[in-house]
Short mmCIF file of C-alpha atoms and ligand atoms in Angstrom, two decimals:
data_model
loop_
_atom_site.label_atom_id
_atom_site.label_comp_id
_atom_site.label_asym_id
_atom_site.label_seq_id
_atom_site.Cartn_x
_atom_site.Cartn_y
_atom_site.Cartn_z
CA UNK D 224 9.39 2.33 30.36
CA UNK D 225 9.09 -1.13 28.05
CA UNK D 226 8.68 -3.21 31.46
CA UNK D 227 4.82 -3.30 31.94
CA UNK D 228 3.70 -1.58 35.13
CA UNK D 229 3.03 -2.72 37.95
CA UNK D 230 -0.46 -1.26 38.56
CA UNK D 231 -2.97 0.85 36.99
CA UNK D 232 -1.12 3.67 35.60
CA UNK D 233 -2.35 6.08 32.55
CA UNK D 234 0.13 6.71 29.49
CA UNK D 235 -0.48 8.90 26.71
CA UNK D 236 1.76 7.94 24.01
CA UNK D 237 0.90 10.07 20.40
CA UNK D 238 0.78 8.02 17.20
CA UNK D 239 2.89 8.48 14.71
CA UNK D 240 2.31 8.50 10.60
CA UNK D 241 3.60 5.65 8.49
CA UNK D 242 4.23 4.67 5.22
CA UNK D 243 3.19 1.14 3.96
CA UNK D 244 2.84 1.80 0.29
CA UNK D 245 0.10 2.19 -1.73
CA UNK D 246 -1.07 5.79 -1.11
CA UNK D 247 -2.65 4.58 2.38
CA UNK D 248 -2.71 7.17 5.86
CA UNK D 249 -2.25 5.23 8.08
CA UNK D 250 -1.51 5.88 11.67
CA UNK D 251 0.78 3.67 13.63
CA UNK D 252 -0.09 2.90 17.57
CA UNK D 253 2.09 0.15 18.39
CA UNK D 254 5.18 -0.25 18.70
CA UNK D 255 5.86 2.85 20.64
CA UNK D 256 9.32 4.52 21.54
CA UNK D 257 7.92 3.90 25.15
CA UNK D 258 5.73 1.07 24.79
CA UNK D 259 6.85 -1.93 22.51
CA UNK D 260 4.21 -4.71 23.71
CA UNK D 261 0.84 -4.96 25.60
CA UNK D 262 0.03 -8.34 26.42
CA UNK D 263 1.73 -10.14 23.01
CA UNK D 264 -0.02 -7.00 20.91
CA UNK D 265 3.18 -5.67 19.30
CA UNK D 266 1.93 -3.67 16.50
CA UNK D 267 -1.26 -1.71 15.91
CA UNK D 268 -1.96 0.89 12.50
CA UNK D 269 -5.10 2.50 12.27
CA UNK D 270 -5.76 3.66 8.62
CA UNK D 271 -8.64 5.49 7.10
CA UNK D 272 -11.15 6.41 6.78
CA UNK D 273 -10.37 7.05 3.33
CA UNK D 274 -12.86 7.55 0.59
CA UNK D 275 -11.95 5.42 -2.68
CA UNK D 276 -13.94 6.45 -5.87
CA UNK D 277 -14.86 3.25 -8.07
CA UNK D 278 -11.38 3.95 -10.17
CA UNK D 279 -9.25 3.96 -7.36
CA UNK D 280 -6.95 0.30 -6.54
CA UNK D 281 -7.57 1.29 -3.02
CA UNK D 282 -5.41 -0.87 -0.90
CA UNK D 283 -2.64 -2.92 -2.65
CA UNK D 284 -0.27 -4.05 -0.45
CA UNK D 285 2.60 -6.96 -2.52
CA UNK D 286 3.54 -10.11 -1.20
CA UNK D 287 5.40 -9.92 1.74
CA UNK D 288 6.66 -12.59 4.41
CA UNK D 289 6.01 -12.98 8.08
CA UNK D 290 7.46 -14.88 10.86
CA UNK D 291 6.98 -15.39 14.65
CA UNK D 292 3.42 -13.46 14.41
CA UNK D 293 -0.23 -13.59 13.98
CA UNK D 294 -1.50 -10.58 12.12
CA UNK D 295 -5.09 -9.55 12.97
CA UNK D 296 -7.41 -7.93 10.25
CA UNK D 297 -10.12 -5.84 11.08
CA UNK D 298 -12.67 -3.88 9.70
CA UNK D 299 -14.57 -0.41 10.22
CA UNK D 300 -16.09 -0.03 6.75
CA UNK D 301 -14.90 -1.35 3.37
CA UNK D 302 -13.64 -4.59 1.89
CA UNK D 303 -10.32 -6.31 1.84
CA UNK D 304 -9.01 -9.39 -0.39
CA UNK D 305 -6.43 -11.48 1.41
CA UNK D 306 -4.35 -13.90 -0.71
CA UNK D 307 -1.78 -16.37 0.90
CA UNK D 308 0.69 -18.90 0.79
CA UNK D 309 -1.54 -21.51 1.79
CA UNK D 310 -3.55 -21.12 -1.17
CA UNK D 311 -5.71 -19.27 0.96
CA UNK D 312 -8.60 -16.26 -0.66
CA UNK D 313 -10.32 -14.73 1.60
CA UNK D 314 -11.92 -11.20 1.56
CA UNK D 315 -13.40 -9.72 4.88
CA UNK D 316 -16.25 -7.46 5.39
CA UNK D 317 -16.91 -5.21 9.13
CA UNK D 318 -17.69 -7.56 11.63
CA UNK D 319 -15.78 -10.54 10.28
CA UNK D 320 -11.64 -11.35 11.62
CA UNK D 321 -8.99 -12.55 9.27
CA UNK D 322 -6.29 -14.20 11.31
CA UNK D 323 -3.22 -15.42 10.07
CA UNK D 324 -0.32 -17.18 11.81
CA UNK D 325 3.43 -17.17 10.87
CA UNK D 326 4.50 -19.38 12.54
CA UNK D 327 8.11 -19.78 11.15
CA UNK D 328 6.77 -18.70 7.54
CA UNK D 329 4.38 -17.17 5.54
CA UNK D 330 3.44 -14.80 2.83
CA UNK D 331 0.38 -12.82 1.72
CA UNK D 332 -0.99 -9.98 -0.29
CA UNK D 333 -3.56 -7.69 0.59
CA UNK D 334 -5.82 -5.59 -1.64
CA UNK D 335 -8.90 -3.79 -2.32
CA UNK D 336 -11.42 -6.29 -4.37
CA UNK D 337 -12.00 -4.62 -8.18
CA UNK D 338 -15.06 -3.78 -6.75
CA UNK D 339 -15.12 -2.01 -3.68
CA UNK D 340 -17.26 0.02 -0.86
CA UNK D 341 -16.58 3.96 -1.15
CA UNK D 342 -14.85 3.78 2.02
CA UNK D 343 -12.13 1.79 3.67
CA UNK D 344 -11.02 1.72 7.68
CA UNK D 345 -9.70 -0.69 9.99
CA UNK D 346 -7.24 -1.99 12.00
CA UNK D 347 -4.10 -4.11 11.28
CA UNK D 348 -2.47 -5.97 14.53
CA UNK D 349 0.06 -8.14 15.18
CA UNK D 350 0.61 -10.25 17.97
CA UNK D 351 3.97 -11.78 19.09
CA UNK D 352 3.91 -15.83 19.23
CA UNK D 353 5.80 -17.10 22.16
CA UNK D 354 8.68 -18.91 22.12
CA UNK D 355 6.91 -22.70 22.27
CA UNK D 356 5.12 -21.63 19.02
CA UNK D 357 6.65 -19.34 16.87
CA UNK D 358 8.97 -21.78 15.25
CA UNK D 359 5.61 -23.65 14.78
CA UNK D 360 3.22 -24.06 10.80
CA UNK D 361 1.49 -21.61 9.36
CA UNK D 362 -2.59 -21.34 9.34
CA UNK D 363 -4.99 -18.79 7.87
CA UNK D 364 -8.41 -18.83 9.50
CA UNK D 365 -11.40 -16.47 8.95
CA UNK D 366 -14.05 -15.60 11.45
CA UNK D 367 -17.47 -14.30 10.00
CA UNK D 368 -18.95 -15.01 13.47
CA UNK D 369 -17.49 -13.78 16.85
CA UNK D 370 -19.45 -13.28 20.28
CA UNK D 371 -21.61 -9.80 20.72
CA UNK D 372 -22.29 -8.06 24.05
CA UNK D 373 -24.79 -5.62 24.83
CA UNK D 374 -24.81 -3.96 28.38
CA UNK D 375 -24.83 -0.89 29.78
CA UNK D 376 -25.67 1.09 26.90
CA UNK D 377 -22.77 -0.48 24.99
CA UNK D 378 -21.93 -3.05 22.24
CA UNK D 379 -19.10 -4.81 22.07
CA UNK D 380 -17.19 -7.50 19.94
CA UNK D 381 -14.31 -9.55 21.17
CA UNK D 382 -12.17 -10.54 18.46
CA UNK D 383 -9.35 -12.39 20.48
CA UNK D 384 -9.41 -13.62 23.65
CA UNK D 385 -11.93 -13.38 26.93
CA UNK D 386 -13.63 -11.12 28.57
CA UNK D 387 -17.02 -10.03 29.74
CA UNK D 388 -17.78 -13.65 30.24
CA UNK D 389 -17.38 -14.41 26.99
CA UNK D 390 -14.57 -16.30 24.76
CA UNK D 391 -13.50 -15.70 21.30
CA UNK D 392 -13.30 -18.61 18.76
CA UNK D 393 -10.08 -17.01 17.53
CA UNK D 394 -7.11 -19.48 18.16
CA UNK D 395 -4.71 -17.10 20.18
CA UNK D 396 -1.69 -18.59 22.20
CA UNK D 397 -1.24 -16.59 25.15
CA UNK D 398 -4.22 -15.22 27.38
CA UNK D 399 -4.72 -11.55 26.10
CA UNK D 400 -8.47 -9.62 24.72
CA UNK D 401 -9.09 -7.82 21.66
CA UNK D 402 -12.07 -5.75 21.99
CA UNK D 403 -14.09 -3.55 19.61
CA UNK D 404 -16.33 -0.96 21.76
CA UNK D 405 -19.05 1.34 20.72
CA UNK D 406 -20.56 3.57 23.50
CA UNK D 407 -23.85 3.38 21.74
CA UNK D 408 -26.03 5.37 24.64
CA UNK D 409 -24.56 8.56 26.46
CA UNK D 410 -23.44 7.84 29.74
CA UNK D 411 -21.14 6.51 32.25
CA UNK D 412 -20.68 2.75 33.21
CA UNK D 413 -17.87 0.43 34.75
CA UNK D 414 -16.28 -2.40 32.22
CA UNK D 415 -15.11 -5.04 33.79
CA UNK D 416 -11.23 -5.85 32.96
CA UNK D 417 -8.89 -8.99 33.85
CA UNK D 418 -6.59 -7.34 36.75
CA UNK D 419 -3.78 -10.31 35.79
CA UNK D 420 -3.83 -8.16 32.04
CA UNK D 421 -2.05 -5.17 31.10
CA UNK D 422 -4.64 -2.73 28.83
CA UNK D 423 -4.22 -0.03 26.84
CA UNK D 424 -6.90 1.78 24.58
CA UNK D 425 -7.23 3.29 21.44
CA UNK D 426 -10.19 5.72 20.43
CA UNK D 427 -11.67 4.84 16.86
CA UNK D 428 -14.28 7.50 16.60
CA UNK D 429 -15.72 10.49 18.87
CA UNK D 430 -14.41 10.95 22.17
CA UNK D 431 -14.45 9.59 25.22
CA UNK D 432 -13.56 10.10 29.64
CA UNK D 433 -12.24 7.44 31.42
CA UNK D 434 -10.93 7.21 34.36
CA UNK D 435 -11.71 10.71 34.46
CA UNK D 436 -8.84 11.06 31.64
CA UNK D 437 -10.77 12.69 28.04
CA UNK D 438 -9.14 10.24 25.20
CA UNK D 439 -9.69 11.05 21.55
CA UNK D 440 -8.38 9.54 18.41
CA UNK D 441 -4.71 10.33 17.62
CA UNK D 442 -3.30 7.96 20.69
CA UNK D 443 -2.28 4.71 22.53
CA UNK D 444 -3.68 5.50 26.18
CA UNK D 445 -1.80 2.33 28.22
CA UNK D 446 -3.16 1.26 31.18
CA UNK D 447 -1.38 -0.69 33.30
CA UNK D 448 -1.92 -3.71 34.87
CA UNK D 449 -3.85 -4.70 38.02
CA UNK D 450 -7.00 -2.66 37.27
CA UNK D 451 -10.50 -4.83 38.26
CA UNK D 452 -12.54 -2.55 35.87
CA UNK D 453 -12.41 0.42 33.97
CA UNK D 454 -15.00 3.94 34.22
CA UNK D 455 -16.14 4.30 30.62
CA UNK D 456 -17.97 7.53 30.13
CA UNK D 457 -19.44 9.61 26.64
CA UNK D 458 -21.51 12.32 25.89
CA UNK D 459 -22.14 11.67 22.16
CA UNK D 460 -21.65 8.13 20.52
CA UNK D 461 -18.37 7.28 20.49
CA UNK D 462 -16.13 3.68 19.27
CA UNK D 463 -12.97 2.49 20.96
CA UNK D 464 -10.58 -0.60 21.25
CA UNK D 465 -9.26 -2.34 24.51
CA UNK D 466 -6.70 -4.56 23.64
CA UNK D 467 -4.60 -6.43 26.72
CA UNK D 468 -3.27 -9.44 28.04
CA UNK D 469 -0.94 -10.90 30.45
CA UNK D 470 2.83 -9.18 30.22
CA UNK D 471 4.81 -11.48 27.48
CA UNK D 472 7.88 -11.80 29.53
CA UNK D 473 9.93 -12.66 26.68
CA UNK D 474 12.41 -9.75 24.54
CA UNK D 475 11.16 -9.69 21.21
CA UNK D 476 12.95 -8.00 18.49
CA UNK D 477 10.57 -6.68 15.34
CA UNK D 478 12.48 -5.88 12.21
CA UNK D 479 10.21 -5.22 9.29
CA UNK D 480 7.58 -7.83 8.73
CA UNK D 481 9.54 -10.43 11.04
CA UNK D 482 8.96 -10.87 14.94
CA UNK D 483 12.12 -12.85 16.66
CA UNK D 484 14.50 -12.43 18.96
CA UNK D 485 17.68 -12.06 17.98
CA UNK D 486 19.44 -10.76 15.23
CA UNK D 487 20.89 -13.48 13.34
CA UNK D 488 17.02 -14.29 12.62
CA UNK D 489 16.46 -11.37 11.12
CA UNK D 490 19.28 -11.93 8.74
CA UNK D 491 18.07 -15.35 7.75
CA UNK D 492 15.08 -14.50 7.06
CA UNK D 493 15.34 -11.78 4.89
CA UNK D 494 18.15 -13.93 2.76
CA UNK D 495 15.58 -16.76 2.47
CA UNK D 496 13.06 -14.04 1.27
CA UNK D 497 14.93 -12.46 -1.56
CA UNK D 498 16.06 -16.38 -2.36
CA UNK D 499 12.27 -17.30 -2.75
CA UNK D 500 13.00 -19.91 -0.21
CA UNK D 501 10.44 -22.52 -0.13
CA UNK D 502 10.06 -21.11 4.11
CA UNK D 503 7.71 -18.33 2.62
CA UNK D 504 6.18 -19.91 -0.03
CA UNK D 505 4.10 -18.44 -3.16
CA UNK D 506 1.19 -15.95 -3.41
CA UNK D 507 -0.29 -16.69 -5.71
CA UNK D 508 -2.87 -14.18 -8.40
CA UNK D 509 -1.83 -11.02 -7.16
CA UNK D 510 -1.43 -8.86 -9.88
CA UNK D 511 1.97 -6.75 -9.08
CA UNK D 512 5.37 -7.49 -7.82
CA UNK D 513 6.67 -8.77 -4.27
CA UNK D 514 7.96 -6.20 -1.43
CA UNK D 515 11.51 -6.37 -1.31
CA UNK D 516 13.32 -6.45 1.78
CA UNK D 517 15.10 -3.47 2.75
CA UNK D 518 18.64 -3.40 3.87
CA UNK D 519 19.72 -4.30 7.10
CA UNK D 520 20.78 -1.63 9.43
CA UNK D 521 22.84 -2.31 12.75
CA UNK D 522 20.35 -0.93 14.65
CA UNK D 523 17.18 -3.61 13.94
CA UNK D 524 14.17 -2.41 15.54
CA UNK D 525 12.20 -0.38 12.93
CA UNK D 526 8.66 1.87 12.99
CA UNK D 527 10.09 3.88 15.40
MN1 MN U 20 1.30 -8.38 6.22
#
């Protein structure tokens, strides 16, 4: 089932709650017990929407370390403060991308700003590096501007990636799209797809039929590969997202916050964490302690 078909097929595969500290629901897409990559996509949670009166932190999410990943930040509704390594401050707003590579090391903090919007919801991704780059530097970049289609009564950003003739500015290493989709009119229409890509799709808000399959919230739907286009139908407004990209023909192992591929790496990197090895660096002004690693289990492949 973790091989990426062949063809157009249609998977169902339920989310599953997680816990990431702080008080936050969040729902966890990717990885799957069936389904551990799409494209280089190798982790998706969905949180909110959850209201925050003005006294509530909100999000607060310690320093933590990455490695061999670019984690993608986006944004339904609300505000969140980004802190790095780098030196790097950086809140995002709906609309905008945070993107931050690994590389071989990093660490950040995210938050909710002092003063925040009564509601937070978004997306947090992750997308494996390949093997040329993950060993590669860090970088934090922010995008306040990406490219906006309009046809066939829908609106669309693409975060990552190409599609419907347009490219992101995002700096992305293998080919692969990121999509946010509102189905702004009722109706039924064909969206083009990349037939080289494997797809899958998650349903933000409302429902929605395609391929003649009725997808709500609640679930990865994967798609296959080898599909020229995809039927797109609603009856009431509804929001989606289509990530994809081309199968990432490497084995990559995920153990906490650290994407690699064997264990040994996983080992390393956690004993240069609780060291405060100069690999991960400093974050620095968040006010509360650093997430501590947990133990290492024989069995290394976690949020399952
Ligand atoms: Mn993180």
């Amino acid at each position: 089932m973790n091989q990426p078909a062949a063809g157009p097929v249609l998977e169902t595969l339920p989310d599953h709650s997680a816990n990431i500290g702080g008080g936050m629901d969040v729902r966890r897409a990717l990885p799957h017990r069936l389904r551990r990559l799409v494209g280089a996509w190798c982790f998706l949670d969905h949180y909110g929407p959850v209201s925050l009166a003005a006294q509530d932190a909100g999000m607060r999410i310690g320093p933590h370390p990455h490695m061999g990943l670019q984690t993608v930040s986006w944004l339904f509704s609300g505000e969140v403060l980004h802190r790095d390594s780098l030196g790097s401050l950086q809140s995002i707003r709906p609309g905008q991308l945070n993107l931050m590579t690994a590389g071989r090391g990093i660490s950040h903090s995210e938050e909710s700003p002092a003063s925040h919007p009564k509601e937070l919801h978004g997306l947090q991704f992750w997308i494996a590096l390949p093997e040329k780059t993950r060993q590669g530097s860090a970088a934090f970049d922010h995008y306040p501007n990406l490219p906006e289609i309009r046809r066939d009564g829908l609106a669309a950003t693409l975060i990552v990636g190409e599609g419907l003739k347009e490219r992101s500015p995002a700096k992305v290493y293998t080919p692969m799209i990121g999509l946010d989709l509102r189905c702004t009119d009722v109706g039924a229409r064909r969206l083009p797809l990349d037939a080289d890509f494997e797809h899958a799709l998650i349903v933000i808000e409302g429902e929605l039929t395609v391929e003649n399959t009725g997808m709500a919230p609640g679930s990865l739907y994967y798609l296959g590969r080898g599909r020229e286009s995809l039927n797109v139908e609603n009856r009431a407004p509804a929001r989606a997202f289509l990530l994809g990209g081309t199968p990432f023909g490497e084995d990559v192992l995920l153990w906490w916050n650290f994407v690699g591929r064997r264990g040994e790496e996983m080992e390393q990197a956690r004993r240069e964490w609780e060291a405060r090895d100069a690999r991960f660096g400093e974050v620095h002004g968040y006010d509360g302690p650093r997430l501590v690693a947990p133990e290492l289990t024989t069995r290394l492949k976690t949020h399952l």
